[in-house]
Amino acid sequence: MAGFISTTIPYVNARPHLGHALEFVETDAYARFMRRDEDEVFFLTGSDENSLKNVLAAEAAGLSTADLVARNVVAFESLQHRLGCAPDYFVRTSVDPLHREGATAVWERLVAAGDIYTRAYEGLYCVGCEQFYEPSELVDGRCPDHLTTPDTVREDNYFFRLSRYEDDLLKALESGALRIHPESRRNEVVSFVRSGLQDISVSRSSARAHGWGIPVPGDDSQVMYVWIDALTNYVNALGWTRDDPRYERFWAGATRRVHVMGKGVIRFHAVYWPAMLLSAGLPLPTDLVVHGYITAGGRKLGKSLGNAVDPDALVDRYGARAVRWALLATFAPFGDGDVTEERLVAAYNTDLANGLGNLVSRVTSMIGRYRAGTVPAGAVGGGLTGAVTAAIGQVGQAMTGYDHRTALQHLMTLVARANAYVDENAPWHLARESAALDTCLLHLAGAVRALGSLLRPFLPDAAAEVLAALHQPPDLVVAAGTWLDGLAGTPADKPAPIFPRLDPPAT
Ligand SMILES: [Zn+2]
C-alpha cells in the first residue's frame, strides 16, 4: 500500500529559519519511517508564493514578486538538500501549472456545491500572518505572533460556507477518520468546531493583492485568499485534475495521508481544509501532526522578530548530522523549546561521538582483533536479545505516535546497554577461542546492525555507514525475531569515524 506525507509550504518572503529546518527534518524522518510499512510513500513539499507578504518583500527589495520568490525558493530547496531531506516533489504555487489548475478546479467544485457566495467583509487583518483576527484573539490590540497592529480592511469578498460542515467535521474528528497528534491539539480543534463555525472569506480584491495571486474563476477583480489556494497544493501536486495515477495511489487510495505543520496553522489544516475537501467531494487527510515552535528567549523564531537562527550557518559550522540530531533528539515534537548551539554540540558529542560512534568503533575493532574481522556464530538467546527486541518495538511505537525524540531516547538506551555489555563481559579477559567470546561478539555485531537499521530514518547517511561497517545494505530493516539472522560469517571493518567529535561553540 501507499502513503502520503507533506510539510506545510512556507512563505518564501525571506531566507529559511531554524523552524523551517525542524519541519523539513521531522517530515523527512516520518516519511522514511513510513516507508518501512508502506510499499511507497510520496513526500511532498513546496513554497507558498501567492502571498501579499511576498509582494511587499519584493517591493522593499526593488524586485518583481516573481523574481523575489524565484530567488528565495532556491534557499529553501538547498536547505532541504543540505539537511538530507529527500522530498518526491516540490510544488511552487505561483508557477506550477498543476497547482494553478488544481486550485481553480477545487474552487469550481465549491461553487458547484453551493458553498461560495459574496458579501461585504470588514475585519482586522495582519499582513504578516495573511489572516483576519477576531478582536478577542489579539494581545493588547496586536497580532500575537508579529506584535504589530492589524489593519482594518473592508471589501466585497467571496465567502465559503464553512458553517455547513460543523457536523461532518465533528464526525471525522470523533470517529478517528481524521486524527490529530498530539491529543491536546485534537481536543482544541474539537472544542473550536463545537463552539460553532462561521463562514470564512476566501478571496481578496486583486487591487489590494497588487494583482498577485490566482484569479477567482469568472471574476478577475478578485484573487483567491492565499490560504485557500495554498491548502489545495496537497492534492494539486498529485495531479488530481488530470487523472494522474499518482493522485489515485498517494491520496485517494493511500492508507495514510499525513500533513505535518506548526501549531499556528492548525485551524487551516484541521478545519478549513477538511471542510473544503468535504465540499469538493475529495477524501480527507487521515493524520495531522502538529509540532511546536523553536523559540529564542521564549518567542517564536521569525524574520519579522529579528531573531531568526540561520540553519545554513549551523550546517556550515557543525554539519548536517549534528543539526538533524539536535532537531530530532533534543526537540520535544509537540512542545516549544530553544535549540542552542551549546545544546546541539553537547547532544551530538554525548549521543553520537561518545555513544553510538564509540560503540561501532569498539565492536568492529574487537571483531578484527579476536576473530580476524569476521562476525562469529554464537548462542542466539540471552545476551542483548532482550535489549534489542525492546528497542525495535519501542522505536516503532514512538514513531507511530510521531514522537521522534522518544524514539531516539530508546535508541540511545540500546547504545548504553550495548556499551555496558562490553564492559560487563570484558571480551579482553575471555579465553581467546571460547564460545563465550563468540556469543559476546555476535550479540554486539547484532546490536550495531539493529542500531544502524533503527537510525536510518533519522540520520540516513550515518546509518548507511554504520551498516556498511558490517557489510549490510543501507535499506536493511532488522526485525525483532530475526535480529541475528545472517550475521555470522559477514566481515566487520572498523570504519573511519562516523561521528567525529565537535568542538564546543566559541563563546
Ligand atoms: Zn501576524
mmCIF file with all atom_site columns, C-alpha atoms and ligand atoms in Angstrom, residues 126 128-129 133 143 145-146 148, ligand 1:
data_model
loop_
_atom_site.group_PDB
_atom_site.id
_atom_site.type_symbol
_atom_site.label_atom_id
_atom_site.label_alt_id
_atom_site.label_comp_id
_atom_site.label_asym_id
_atom_site.label_entity_id
_atom_site.label_seq_id
_atom_site.pdbx_PDB_ins_code
_atom_site.Cartn_x
_atom_site.Cartn_y
_atom_site.Cartn_z
_atom_site.occupancy
_atom_site.B_iso_or_equiv
_atom_site.pdbx_formal_charge
_atom_site.auth_seq_id
_atom_site.auth_comp_id
_atom_site.auth_asym_id
_atom_site.auth_atom_id
_atom_site.pdbx_PDB_model_num
ATOM   1 C  CA . CYS A 1 126 ? -2.407 41.021 9.875  1.00 0.00 ? 126 CYS A CA 1
ATOM   2 C  CA . GLY A 1 128 ? 2.423  39.161 8.419  1.00 0.00 ? 128 GLY A CA 1
ATOM   3 C  CA . CYS A 1 129 ? 0.021  36.260 9.050  1.00 0.00 ? 129 CYS A CA 1
ATOM   4 C  CA . TYR A 1 133 ? -8.212 38.177 13.520 1.00 0.00 ? 133 TYR A CA 1
ATOM   5 C  CA . CYS A 1 143 ? -1.126 40.280 16.400 1.00 0.00 ? 143 CYS A CA 1
ATOM   6 C  CA . ASP A 1 145 ? 2.791  36.459 16.500 1.00 0.00 ? 145 ASP A CA 1
ATOM   7 C  CA . HIS A 1 146 ? 4.024  39.701 14.961 1.00 0.00 ? 146 HIS A CA 1
ATOM   8 C  CA . THR A 1 148 ? 2.001  44.599 15.151 1.00 0.00 ? 148 THR A CA 1
HETATM 9 ZN ZN . ZN  B 2 .   ? 0.619  38.346 12.429 1.00 0.00 ? 1   ZN  B ZN 1
#
